[in-house]
Amino acid sequence: MATTEVRISLEDVKQAAAQVEERIPEPTTVVIFGASGDLTKRKLLPALFHLEQAGLLPPQFRIVGVARRDLGKSFAEDMKQGILEFGGVKEGEEKLEEFVEKIDYHAMNFDDDNGYAGLKELLELYDREAGTRGNRLFYLATAPEYFADIVHRLGAHGMAKPEVGQARVVIEKPFGHDLESARELNDDVNTVFNESQVFRIDHYLGKETVQNVLVFRFANGIFEPIWNRNFIEHVQITAAESIGIEGRGPFYEKAGALRDVVQNHMMELLSFIAMEPPASFAAEAVRLEKIKVWSSIKPLNIFDCVRGQYGPGIVNGQKVKGYREEERVDPQSQTETYAALRLGIENWRWAGVPFYLRAGKRLASRVTEITIQFKQPPMLLFGGHTHGGCSEIQPNLLTMRIQPDEGISLRFGAKVPGPQMAVCPVVMDFGYAQAFGASSANGYERLLLDAMLGDATLFAHRDGVETTWALFTPVIDAWAKKFPQTFPNYEAGTWGPECGEELIGRDGYRWHSVAPKS
Ligand code: BG6
């Protein structure tokens, strides 16, 4: 196996860091609604502390958690534990105590006007005492049914359009559950906040490897000329998880794989792979190209969309329950925990190139990757000589490993040393960890920073959200009308149901991602 090595000098890293220095936001208070949930402790606070460590937060900075429970001072201590446990941070780390001092808590019901009045007073107090200058980033990490109400009440209490400073709102997924509900929510949000104040978050866009898809394509001259139907046979995107639903039964019962990850995370990945070079890396320009791709997807054919649900099985050597036996899940549930589909993009670049997508829970391993399979050479000079396991010439594959083991590899044929012209596939590999060192960042760092700076490039726009819902709503409706009789149709710890293999197999291909590299 051939391996390339990328070496980065300290000077390179310093230079890159110098470029981000100017990206320090204005003094700000981050207000997290639904702060008692897991997301705040596991992701948001560790990410904010990473920003602090990197010197990317303004000194005049406050965080206030908002939730119903009366947590008082214990909230800040709990967040500190989260930073230590999930942020790769050690007790006694420089800046940690000072950072924890900036964390506050405000208990209120999301429909209680007195609570909003109290919150407003608290924020004004920070403006006076901590110099946060009226800038707020409201982060909605509550259950989605509260989004519209919170937004309206923020508006009614004068917090959406402050006289001094900037108010911005970050909205977690799921953003709607079909086209109609997404439109309604967009209307609700846009009656209170202008679109330029709204940041619909998809944490996949915070992943370095996802952003790197754009860098790979548009910062290198050699790939773009072959990035089209003339050279590419098909594209596969896999988002496989070995975990189950992690106690989120009521949420997942209503969501299912298609709504939970395909309509958002996988569509974002697809857009980065398929879009035209944007005019610039500004939010408007990138958004435009993404929407063009999604609008060029042919209406999905229901026969090209398959689903599955896991039964009991063995994952990583441990016996695990089937989906229907999970806590707070209907024992007759028809919710899909696996979805695979084939779609076509009808434009000059991609006409005739199938895109295969699959996502599932309780699969054999955790791997998110994109594989581009290139066309074979027009005639094969070599072949017929067997060597080890390989007897046929294999197509070139470019694999972008989003996670884990982040990196990019290119498979090509090489001559096996010896008297015959035997060809064997070998791999050139770039690994993030080897090139840049391991990172404890979780992706929210970049997105939180961008939201504070008002840069929406890596966030979903209302038109984009509605375009992807428009694509999937007919499938969701058709699936809801006709329940599969075969559920559960795959064993936990396998690569999913037979129908997922058939979907790609009937075109003569197979899924390439089978396991992360050890
Ligand atoms: C979330 C989904 O958006 O993404 C989860 O709700 C899923 O069900 C998660 O597990 C996957 O994210 P990641 O970053 O682990 O790939």
Short mmCIF file of C-alpha atoms and ligand atoms in Angstrom, two decimals:
data_model
loop_
_atom_site.label_atom_id
_atom_site.label_comp_id
_atom_site.label_asym_id
_atom_site.label_seq_id
_atom_site.Cartn_x
_atom_site.Cartn_y
_atom_site.Cartn_z
CA MET A 1 0.00 0.00 0.00
CA ALA A 2 1.49 3.34 -1.03
CA THR A 3 1.18 6.16 1.45
CA THR A 4 1.80 9.87 1.05
CA GLU A 5 2.87 11.96 3.97
CA VAL A 6 1.95 15.59 4.42
CA ARG A 7 4.18 17.63 6.70
CA ILE A 8 3.06 20.94 8.10
CA SER A 9 5.63 23.22 9.66
CA LEU A 10 5.05 25.27 12.80
CA GLU A 11 5.41 28.34 10.62
CA ASP A 12 2.44 27.21 8.48
CA VAL A 13 0.28 26.75 11.56
CA LYS A 14 1.29 30.19 12.93
CA GLN A 15 0.45 31.81 9.64
CA ALA A 16 -2.95 30.15 9.52
CA ALA A 17 -3.60 31.24 13.11
CA ALA A 18 -2.63 34.84 12.28
CA GLN A 19 -5.24 34.86 9.55
CA VAL A 20 -8.00 34.03 12.02
CA GLU A 21 -6.99 36.65 14.55
CA GLU A 22 -9.16 39.26 12.98
CA ARG A 23 -12.15 36.96 13.46
CA ILE A 24 -12.81 37.94 17.07
CA PRO A 25 -16.49 38.77 17.54
CA GLU A 26 -17.87 41.87 19.22
CA PRO A 27 -18.59 41.63 22.98
CA THR A 28 -21.51 39.21 23.26
CA THR A 29 -23.83 37.30 25.57
CA VAL A 30 -24.72 33.80 24.43
CA VAL A 31 -28.17 32.82 25.70
CA ILE A 32 -28.86 29.09 25.47
CA PHE A 33 -32.52 28.06 25.67
CA GLY A 34 -32.93 24.42 26.70
CA ALA A 35 -29.59 24.62 28.50
CA SER A 36 -30.26 21.65 30.78
CA GLY A 37 -30.13 19.27 27.80
CA ASP A 38 -27.18 17.14 26.75
CA LEU A 39 -26.18 19.31 23.80
CA THR A 40 -25.18 22.25 26.00
CA LYS A 41 -22.97 20.21 28.27
CA ARG A 42 -21.47 17.86 25.70
CA LYS A 43 -20.99 20.16 22.74
CA LEU A 44 -21.76 23.84 23.19
CA LEU A 45 -19.85 24.63 26.37
CA PRO A 46 -16.77 22.58 25.41
CA ALA A 47 -16.80 24.36 22.02
CA LEU A 48 -17.10 27.81 23.62
CA PHE A 49 -14.23 27.00 25.95
CA HIS A 50 -12.11 25.83 23.01
CA LEU A 51 -12.75 29.22 21.42
CA GLU A 52 -11.69 30.91 24.65
CA GLN A 53 -8.50 28.84 24.73
CA ALA A 54 -7.75 29.82 21.16
CA GLY A 55 -8.18 33.50 22.09
CA LEU A 56 -11.16 33.83 19.76
CA LEU A 57 -13.71 35.14 22.27
CA PRO A 58 -13.95 38.77 23.25
CA PRO A 59 -13.01 39.55 26.88
CA GLN A 60 -16.50 41.03 27.40
CA PHE A 61 -18.38 37.77 27.13
CA ARG A 62 -21.15 36.06 29.09
CA ILE A 63 -23.11 32.81 28.78
CA VAL A 64 -26.54 32.37 30.28
CA GLY A 65 -28.31 29.03 30.31
CA VAL A 66 -32.11 29.18 30.24
CA ALA A 67 -34.31 26.24 31.20
CA ARG A 68 -37.23 25.36 33.41
CA ARG A 69 -35.44 23.60 36.24
CA ASP A 70 -34.17 25.63 39.15
CA LEU A 71 -30.48 24.86 38.76
CA GLY A 72 -28.98 28.07 40.14
CA LYS A 73 -25.23 28.01 40.75
CA SER A 74 -24.96 24.26 40.12
CA PHE A 75 -25.41 24.97 36.39
CA ALA A 76 -21.98 26.57 35.99
CA GLU A 77 -20.35 23.73 37.94
CA ASP A 78 -22.15 21.17 35.78
CA MET A 79 -20.98 22.94 32.63
CA LYS A 80 -17.42 22.87 33.93
CA GLN A 81 -17.74 19.10 34.34
CA GLY A 82 -19.00 18.93 30.75
CA ILE A 83 -15.98 20.89 29.52
CA LEU A 84 -13.65 18.53 31.38
CA GLU A 85 -15.41 15.35 30.33
CA PHE A 86 -16.31 16.10 26.72
CA GLY A 87 -13.87 18.84 25.77
CA GLY A 88 -10.60 17.02 26.29
CA VAL A 89 -9.76 19.63 28.95
CA LYS A 90 -7.86 18.96 32.19
CA GLU A 91 -8.74 20.29 35.65
CA GLY A 92 -6.61 23.36 36.38
CA GLU A 93 -6.30 24.26 32.70
CA GLU A 94 -5.41 27.90 32.15
CA LYS A 95 -8.45 30.17 31.66
CA LEU A 96 -10.94 27.52 32.85
CA GLU A 97 -11.94 29.03 36.21
CA GLU A 98 -12.16 32.49 34.71
CA PHE A 99 -14.37 31.12 31.93
CA VAL A 100 -16.70 29.30 34.36
CA GLU A 101 -17.17 32.62 36.20
CA LYS A 102 -18.82 33.94 33.04
CA ILE A 103 -21.53 31.25 33.06
CA ASP A 104 -24.89 32.13 34.57
CA TYR A 105 -28.32 30.52 34.71
CA HIS A 106 -31.87 31.86 34.40
CA ALA A 107 -34.78 29.56 35.31
CA MET A 108 -38.04 30.18 33.47
CA ASN A 109 -40.81 28.49 31.54
CA PHE A 110 -40.54 29.17 27.84
CA ASP A 111 -44.12 30.48 27.77
CA ASP A 112 -43.80 32.75 30.80
CA ASP A 113 -43.63 36.45 29.97
CA ASN A 114 -42.22 37.33 33.39
CA GLY A 115 -39.33 35.02 32.63
CA TYR A 116 -38.53 36.97 29.45
CA ALA A 117 -38.75 40.28 31.31
CA GLY A 118 -36.30 38.90 33.89
CA LEU A 119 -33.99 37.65 31.16
CA LYS A 120 -33.98 41.06 29.51
CA GLU A 121 -33.01 42.71 32.80
CA LEU A 122 -30.21 40.21 33.28
CA LEU A 123 -28.85 40.89 29.80
CA GLU A 124 -28.97 44.61 30.40
CA LEU A 125 -27.08 44.11 33.63
CA TYR A 126 -24.30 42.32 31.70
CA ASP A 127 -24.24 45.21 29.24
CA ARG A 128 -23.59 47.61 32.09
CA GLU A 129 -21.30 45.47 34.20
CA ALA A 130 -19.50 43.24 31.71
CA GLY A 131 -19.61 45.54 28.69
CA THR A 132 -21.50 43.14 26.38
CA ARG A 133 -22.91 46.17 24.52
CA GLY A 134 -26.36 44.84 23.65
CA ASN A 135 -25.06 41.99 21.46
CA ARG A 136 -26.84 38.68 22.00
CA LEU A 137 -26.69 35.29 20.40
CA PHE A 138 -29.86 33.37 21.27
CA TYR A 139 -29.31 29.64 20.82
CA LEU A 140 -32.48 27.54 20.63
CA ALA A 141 -31.54 24.06 21.82
CA THR A 142 -35.00 23.18 23.12
CA ALA A 143 -37.44 20.63 21.75
CA PRO A 144 -38.59 21.98 18.35
CA GLU A 145 -42.17 22.59 19.49
CA TYR A 146 -40.93 25.58 21.54
CA PHE A 147 -39.00 27.31 18.73
CA ALA A 148 -41.85 29.48 17.40
CA ASP A 149 -43.09 30.53 20.83
CA ILE A 150 -39.64 31.50 22.09
CA VAL A 151 -38.94 33.52 18.96
CA HIS A 152 -42.27 35.38 19.26
CA ARG A 153 -41.74 36.18 22.92
CA LEU A 154 -38.19 37.39 22.29
CA GLY A 155 -39.73 39.72 19.73
CA ALA A 156 -42.56 40.83 22.02
CA HIS A 157 -40.04 41.71 24.76
CA GLY A 158 -37.93 43.81 22.43
CA MET A 159 -35.00 41.41 22.38
CA ALA A 160 -35.03 40.59 18.66
CA LYS A 161 -34.35 44.08 17.35
CA PRO A 162 -32.39 45.85 20.08
CA GLU A 163 -31.73 49.57 19.88
CA VAL A 164 -28.08 49.01 20.62
CA GLY A 165 -26.10 45.99 19.43
CA GLN A 166 -26.98 42.93 17.35
CA ALA A 167 -29.39 40.11 18.14
CA ARG A 168 -28.94 36.81 16.33
CA VAL A 169 -30.72 33.51 16.72
CA VAL A 170 -29.30 30.04 16.18
CA ILE A 171 -31.90 27.33 15.64
CA GLU A 172 -31.04 23.68 16.12
CA LYS A 173 -32.42 20.94 13.93
CA PRO A 174 -34.93 19.50 13.25
CA PHE A 175 -36.14 22.54 11.35
CA GLY A 176 -39.70 21.39 10.65
CA HIS A 177 -40.80 17.83 10.01
CA ASP A 178 -41.99 18.27 6.44
CA LEU A 179 -42.32 21.03 3.87
CA GLU A 180 -45.41 22.62 5.37
CA SER A 181 -44.12 22.73 8.94
CA ALA A 182 -40.73 24.06 7.78
CA ARG A 183 -42.49 26.86 5.88
CA GLU A 184 -44.61 27.71 8.91
CA LEU A 185 -41.58 27.83 11.17
CA ASN A 186 -39.69 29.96 8.65
CA ASP A 187 -42.63 32.37 8.52
CA ASP A 188 -42.78 32.53 12.31
CA VAL A 189 -39.07 33.16 12.63
CA ASN A 190 -38.96 35.71 9.83
CA THR A 191 -41.80 37.79 11.28
CA VAL A 192 -39.55 38.46 14.28
CA PHE A 193 -35.99 38.20 12.95
CA ASN A 194 -34.67 39.24 9.53
CA GLU A 195 -33.13 36.35 7.61
CA SER A 196 -29.69 37.90 8.18
CA GLN A 197 -30.18 37.40 11.94
CA VAL A 198 -31.13 33.72 11.61
CA PHE A 199 -28.63 30.86 11.77
CA ARG A 200 -30.15 27.40 11.18
CA ILE A 201 -27.47 25.09 12.36
CA ASP A 202 -26.44 21.78 10.85
CA HIS A 203 -23.47 20.57 12.85
CA TYR A 204 -22.13 18.65 9.83
CA LEU A 205 -21.12 21.97 8.32
CA GLY A 206 -18.93 22.59 11.35
CA LYS A 207 -16.89 19.47 10.66
CA GLU A 208 -13.45 20.21 9.27
CA THR A 209 -13.69 17.30 6.88
CA VAL A 210 -16.96 18.58 5.44
CA GLN A 211 -15.53 22.07 4.89
CA ASN A 212 -12.51 20.37 3.38
CA VAL A 213 -14.68 18.96 0.58
CA LEU A 214 -14.89 22.50 -0.75
CA VAL A 215 -11.20 23.13 -0.23
CA PHE A 216 -10.33 19.85 -1.93
CA ARG A 217 -12.46 20.74 -4.92
CA PHE A 218 -11.85 24.45 -5.26
CA ALA A 219 -8.35 25.02 -3.88
CA ASN A 220 -6.78 22.37 -6.08
CA GLY A 221 -6.63 22.65 -9.81
CA ILE A 222 -6.36 18.98 -10.68
CA PHE A 223 -9.68 17.55 -9.56
CA GLU A 224 -12.23 19.97 -10.97
CA PRO A 225 -11.65 19.06 -14.64
CA ILE A 226 -12.58 15.44 -13.94
CA TRP A 227 -15.40 16.23 -11.49
CA ASN A 228 -18.27 15.48 -13.83
CA ARG A 229 -20.29 12.94 -15.77
CA ASN A 230 -17.48 12.32 -18.27
CA PHE A 231 -15.20 10.82 -15.64
CA ILE A 232 -17.35 9.89 -12.68
CA GLU A 233 -19.35 6.67 -12.78
CA HIS A 234 -21.28 7.17 -9.57
CA VAL A 235 -21.12 8.70 -6.08
CA GLN A 236 -21.85 7.03 -2.75
CA ILE A 237 -22.48 8.75 0.55
CA THR A 238 -22.67 6.64 3.68
CA ALA A 239 -23.52 7.86 7.17
CA ALA A 240 -23.39 4.73 9.27
CA GLU A 241 -23.69 4.75 13.03
CA SER A 242 -23.13 1.87 15.39
CA ILE A 243 -25.03 3.59 18.20
CA GLY A 244 -28.78 3.19 18.58
CA ILE A 245 -31.17 5.94 19.53
CA GLU A 246 -29.49 6.67 22.88
CA GLY A 247 -32.63 7.09 24.97
CA ARG A 248 -34.21 9.51 22.48
CA GLY A 249 -37.21 7.23 21.78
CA PRO A 250 -39.97 9.87 21.64
CA PHE A 251 -37.91 12.10 19.34
CA TYR A 252 -36.79 9.30 17.04
CA GLU A 253 -40.24 7.72 16.80
CA LYS A 254 -41.42 10.93 15.12
CA ALA A 255 -38.26 11.45 13.10
CA GLY A 256 -36.80 8.28 11.57
CA ALA A 257 -33.58 8.17 9.57
CA LEU A 258 -34.85 10.17 6.59
CA ARG A 259 -35.85 13.21 8.67
CA ASP A 260 -33.09 12.83 11.26
CA VAL A 261 -30.03 12.78 9.03
CA VAL A 262 -30.82 12.43 5.31
CA GLN A 263 -32.86 15.63 4.72
CA ASN A 264 -30.19 17.71 6.45
CA HIS A 265 -26.69 16.28 7.05
CA MET A 266 -26.58 14.08 3.96
CA MET A 267 -28.06 16.74 1.71
CA GLU A 268 -25.38 19.17 2.90
CA LEU A 269 -22.68 16.64 2.05
CA LEU A 270 -24.24 16.05 -1.34
CA SER A 271 -24.42 19.74 -2.11
CA PHE A 272 -20.72 20.25 -1.36
CA ILE A 273 -19.81 17.34 -3.63
CA ALA A 274 -22.10 18.36 -6.47
CA MET A 275 -22.26 22.16 -6.51
CA GLU A 276 -20.67 24.45 -9.07
CA PRO A 277 -17.77 26.65 -7.93
CA PRO A 278 -19.40 29.60 -6.14
CA ALA A 279 -18.54 33.14 -7.16
CA SER A 280 -16.99 33.66 -3.72
CA PHE A 281 -17.03 32.06 -0.31
CA ALA A 282 -19.66 34.53 0.89
CA ALA A 283 -22.90 33.16 2.34
CA GLU A 284 -25.07 34.31 -0.56
CA ALA A 285 -22.83 32.84 -3.24
CA VAL A 286 -22.45 29.45 -1.56
CA ARG A 287 -26.14 29.24 -0.73
CA LEU A 288 -27.09 29.95 -4.31
CA GLU A 289 -25.00 27.06 -5.63
CA LYS A 290 -26.32 24.67 -3.00
CA ILE A 291 -29.90 25.49 -3.82
CA LYS A 292 -29.18 25.05 -7.53
CA VAL A 293 -27.98 21.51 -6.84
CA TRP A 294 -30.92 20.56 -4.65
CA SER A 295 -33.38 22.00 -7.14
CA SER A 296 -31.79 19.98 -9.93
CA ILE A 297 -32.42 16.68 -8.16
CA LYS A 298 -35.06 14.75 -10.03
CA PRO A 299 -38.20 13.99 -7.98
CA LEU A 300 -37.38 10.88 -6.01
CA ASN A 301 -38.74 7.65 -7.34
CA ILE A 302 -40.28 5.72 -4.48
CA PHE A 303 -38.75 2.49 -5.84
CA ASP A 304 -35.34 4.09 -5.36
CA CYS A 305 -35.95 4.75 -1.66
CA VAL A 306 -35.71 1.85 0.76
CA ARG A 307 -35.93 1.63 4.52
CA GLY A 308 -35.08 -0.65 7.37
CA GLN A 309 -35.40 -1.09 11.09
CA TYR A 310 -32.94 -2.90 13.31
CA GLY A 311 -33.76 -5.94 15.37
CA PRO A 312 -31.65 -7.28 18.23
CA GLY A 313 -28.06 -8.14 17.46
CA ILE A 314 -24.45 -7.74 18.45
CA VAL A 315 -22.58 -4.45 18.11
CA ASN A 316 -18.90 -4.23 19.05
CA GLY A 317 -19.16 -7.58 20.81
CA GLN A 318 -22.13 -6.45 22.97
CA LYS A 319 -25.67 -7.78 22.73
CA VAL A 320 -28.05 -4.94 21.95
CA LYS A 321 -31.83 -4.59 21.84
CA GLY A 322 -33.89 -4.25 18.73
CA TYR A 323 -35.41 -0.82 18.00
CA ARG A 324 -38.88 -1.92 19.08
CA GLU A 325 -37.53 -2.95 22.47
CA GLU A 326 -35.84 0.39 23.10
CA GLU A 327 -37.22 2.58 25.89
CA ARG A 328 -40.28 4.68 25.00
CA VAL A 329 -40.59 3.12 21.54
CA ASP A 330 -43.81 1.57 20.28
CA PRO A 331 -43.38 -2.24 20.27
CA GLN A 332 -45.08 -2.20 16.83
CA SER A 333 -43.14 0.82 15.61
CA GLN A 334 -42.85 1.35 11.86
CA THR A 335 -40.19 4.06 12.15
CA GLU A 336 -37.19 3.53 9.90
CA THR A 337 -33.74 3.42 11.49
CA TYR A 338 -32.12 2.93 8.08
CA ALA A 339 -32.75 4.62 4.76
CA ALA A 340 -31.02 4.26 1.43
CA LEU A 341 -31.81 5.98 -1.81
CA ARG A 342 -30.67 6.55 -5.32
CA LEU A 343 -31.04 9.96 -6.84
CA GLY A 344 -30.08 11.78 -10.00
CA ILE A 345 -29.06 15.40 -10.49
CA GLU A 346 -30.35 16.72 -13.75
CA ASN A 347 -27.78 19.24 -14.83
CA TRP A 348 -24.91 19.44 -17.29
CA ARG A 349 -22.34 18.27 -14.79
CA TRP A 350 -24.18 15.28 -13.36
CA ALA A 351 -26.84 14.01 -15.80
CA GLY A 352 -26.72 10.22 -15.82
CA VAL A 353 -24.51 9.86 -12.73
CA PRO A 354 -26.32 8.03 -9.93
CA PHE A 355 -25.85 9.19 -6.35
CA TYR A 356 -26.45 6.51 -3.71
CA LEU A 357 -27.07 7.61 -0.13
CA ARG A 358 -27.50 5.45 2.94
CA ALA A 359 -27.78 6.20 6.63
CA GLY A 360 -28.56 3.96 9.53
CA LYS A 361 -28.33 3.28 13.21
CA ARG A 362 -26.92 0.16 14.84
CA LEU A 363 -24.87 -0.69 11.78
CA ALA A 364 -21.63 -2.63 11.93
CA SER A 365 -19.46 0.41 12.55
CA ARG A 366 -19.45 4.17 12.67
CA VAL A 367 -18.32 5.59 9.38
CA THR A 368 -19.35 8.65 7.40
CA GLU A 369 -17.74 8.87 4.03
CA ILE A 370 -18.16 9.89 0.44
CA THR A 371 -16.83 7.69 -2.32
CA ILE A 372 -16.46 8.81 -5.90
CA GLN A 373 -16.14 5.90 -8.29
CA PHE A 374 -14.45 6.92 -11.55
CA LYS A 375 -15.05 5.40 -14.94
CA GLN A 376 -12.75 2.68 -16.17
CA PRO A 377 -10.23 3.54 -18.90
CA PRO A 378 -11.75 3.23 -22.39
CA MET A 379 -9.82 0.03 -23.04
CA LEU A 380 -7.98 -2.23 -20.68
CA LEU A 381 -4.48 -3.12 -21.79
CA PHE A 382 -3.76 -5.23 -18.79
CA GLY A 383 -5.66 -7.82 -16.89
CA GLY A 384 -6.06 -11.51 -16.87
CA HIS A 385 -3.06 -11.96 -14.58
CA THR A 386 -4.07 -12.92 -11.12
CA HIS A 387 -2.16 -11.79 -8.12
CA GLY A 388 -3.21 -12.58 -4.57
CA GLY A 389 -6.89 -11.74 -4.29
CA CYS A 390 -7.07 -9.37 -7.27
CA SER A 391 -7.70 -10.61 -10.74
CA GLU A 392 -9.60 -7.75 -12.37
CA ILE A 393 -8.66 -4.15 -12.77
CA GLN A 394 -10.61 -2.15 -10.21
CA PRO A 395 -12.01 1.33 -10.87
CA ASN A 396 -10.33 4.36 -9.28
CA LEU A 397 -11.99 5.38 -6.06
CA LEU A 398 -11.65 8.66 -4.25
CA THR A 399 -12.83 8.34 -0.67
CA MET A 400 -13.38 11.30 1.61
CA ARG A 401 -13.54 10.04 5.15
CA ILE A 402 -15.66 12.50 7.10
CA GLN A 403 -15.37 10.51 10.32
CA PRO A 404 -13.79 8.75 12.13
CA ASP A 405 -10.21 8.41 10.90
CA GLU A 406 -10.68 11.63 8.95
CA GLY A 407 -8.84 11.79 5.69
CA ILE A 408 -8.88 11.26 1.95
CA SER A 409 -7.65 8.32 -0.06
CA LEU A 410 -7.29 7.56 -3.71
CA ARG A 411 -7.28 4.02 -4.99
CA PHE A 412 -5.50 3.24 -8.22
CA GLY A 413 -4.00 0.25 -9.95
CA ALA A 414 -0.27 -0.46 -9.66
CA LYS A 415 1.93 -3.02 -11.30
CA VAL A 416 2.76 -5.91 -9.04
CA PRO A 417 6.54 -6.43 -9.12
CA GLY A 418 7.41 -9.48 -11.18
CA PRO A 419 7.57 -10.79 -14.74
CA GLN A 420 3.84 -10.40 -15.46
CA MET A 421 1.74 -7.25 -16.00
CA ALA A 422 -0.37 -8.02 -12.97
CA VAL A 423 -2.25 -5.03 -11.61
CA CYS A 424 -3.32 -4.64 -8.02
CA PRO A 425 -5.26 -1.80 -6.35
CA VAL A 426 -3.20 0.34 -3.97
CA VAL A 427 -4.16 3.38 -1.94
CA MET A 428 -2.63 6.84 -1.51
CA ASP A 429 -3.76 8.14 1.78
CA PHE A 430 -3.95 11.48 3.58
CA GLY A 431 -4.88 11.37 7.27
CA TYR A 432 -5.84 14.51 9.17
CA ALA A 433 -4.39 13.31 12.46
CA GLN A 434 -1.01 12.46 10.90
CA ALA A 435 -0.82 15.74 8.99
CA PHE A 436 -2.23 18.19 11.49
CA GLY A 437 -2.28 16.34 14.82
CA ALA A 438 -5.32 15.20 16.78
CA SER A 439 -7.93 17.82 17.59
CA SER A 440 -10.50 17.94 20.38
CA ALA A 441 -12.74 20.32 18.42
CA ASN A 442 -16.31 19.07 17.92
CA GLY A 443 -17.40 21.25 15.00
CA TYR A 444 -19.52 23.63 17.04
CA GLU A 445 -16.51 25.92 17.56
CA ARG A 446 -16.53 27.18 14.02
CA LEU A 447 -20.29 27.48 13.84
CA LEU A 448 -20.65 29.36 17.12
CA LEU A 449 -17.86 31.70 16.12
CA ASP A 450 -19.39 32.32 12.69
CA ALA A 451 -22.82 32.97 14.21
CA MET A 452 -21.33 35.52 16.62
CA LEU A 453 -19.61 37.16 13.65
CA GLY A 454 -22.82 37.13 11.63
CA ASP A 455 -21.32 34.92 8.91
CA ALA A 456 -24.03 32.59 7.57
CA THR A 457 -21.93 30.75 4.97
CA LEU A 458 -22.00 27.49 6.94
CA PHE A 459 -25.67 27.71 7.95
CA ALA A 460 -28.88 26.68 6.25
CA HIS A 461 -31.01 29.33 4.58
CA ARG A 462 -34.80 29.18 4.56
CA ASP A 463 -34.91 28.50 0.82
CA GLY A 464 -32.47 25.62 1.17
CA VAL A 465 -34.38 24.01 4.02
CA GLU A 466 -37.61 24.25 2.07
CA THR A 467 -36.03 22.86 -1.10
CA THR A 468 -34.75 19.74 0.65
CA TRP A 469 -38.04 19.22 2.48
CA ALA A 470 -39.87 19.53 -0.83
CA LEU A 471 -37.74 16.69 -2.12
CA PHE A 472 -38.35 14.32 0.76
CA THR A 473 -41.91 15.12 1.77
CA PRO A 474 -43.48 12.93 -0.96
CA VAL A 475 -41.36 9.98 0.20
CA ILE A 476 -42.22 10.59 3.84
CA ASP A 477 -45.92 10.74 2.91
CA ALA A 478 -45.76 7.60 0.79
CA TRP A 479 -43.93 5.73 3.53
CA ALA A 480 -46.48 6.83 6.12
CA LYS A 481 -49.30 5.46 3.97
CA LYS A 482 -47.79 2.05 3.45
CA PHE A 483 -46.07 0.38 6.34
CA PRO A 484 -43.49 -2.26 5.56
CA GLN A 485 -44.50 -5.71 6.70
CA THR A 486 -40.94 -6.82 7.12
CA PHE A 487 -39.71 -4.69 10.05
CA PRO A 488 -37.38 -5.38 11.76
CA ASN A 489 -35.48 -6.27 8.61
CA TYR A 490 -31.86 -6.07 9.71
CA GLU A 491 -29.94 -7.32 12.65
CA ALA A 492 -28.13 -4.75 14.76
CA GLY A 493 -24.41 -4.90 14.01
CA THR A 494 -24.81 -5.68 10.29
CA TRP A 495 -24.66 -3.38 7.27
CA GLY A 496 -28.40 -2.96 7.08
CA PRO A 497 -31.26 -4.65 5.24
CA GLU A 498 -31.01 -6.64 2.05
CA CYS A 499 -33.03 -3.98 0.21
CA GLY A 500 -30.16 -1.50 0.76
CA GLU A 501 -27.76 -3.88 -0.99
CA GLU A 502 -30.24 -4.57 -3.79
CA LEU A 503 -30.75 -0.86 -4.41
CA ILE A 504 -27.15 -0.40 -5.48
CA GLY A 505 -26.64 -3.98 -6.62
CA ARG A 506 -29.24 -3.73 -9.36
CA ASP A 507 -27.04 -1.12 -11.08
CA GLY A 508 -24.09 -3.48 -10.85
CA TYR A 509 -22.34 -1.71 -7.95
CA ARG A 510 -21.77 -2.36 -4.28
CA TRP A 511 -21.32 -0.16 -1.24
CA HIS A 512 -17.66 0.53 -0.70
CA SER A 513 -17.62 1.61 2.93
CA VAL A 514 -17.50 -1.47 5.02
CA ALA A 515 -15.35 -0.53 7.98
CA PRO A 516 -13.08 2.26 9.06
CA LYS A 517 -9.38 1.65 8.60
CA SER A 518 -7.75 0.37 11.75
C1 BG6 B 1 -27.83 14.21 14.81
C2 BG6 B 1 -28.90 13.15 14.82
O1 BG6 B 1 -28.26 15.33 14.08
O2 BG6 B 1 -26.66 13.69 14.20
C3 BG6 B 1 -28.41 11.92 15.56
O3 BG6 B 1 -30.06 13.66 15.46
C4 BG6 B 1 -27.11 11.44 14.97
O4 BG6 B 1 -29.39 10.89 15.52
C5 BG6 B 1 -26.12 12.58 14.88
O5 BG6 B 1 -26.62 10.40 15.81
C6 BG6 B 1 -24.87 12.16 14.13
O6 BG6 B 1 -23.89 13.14 14.28
P1 BG6 B 1 -22.36 12.77 14.21
O7 BG6 B 1 -21.67 14.07 14.33
O8 BG6 B 1 -22.10 11.84 15.35
O9 BG6 B 1 -22.18 12.09 12.90
#
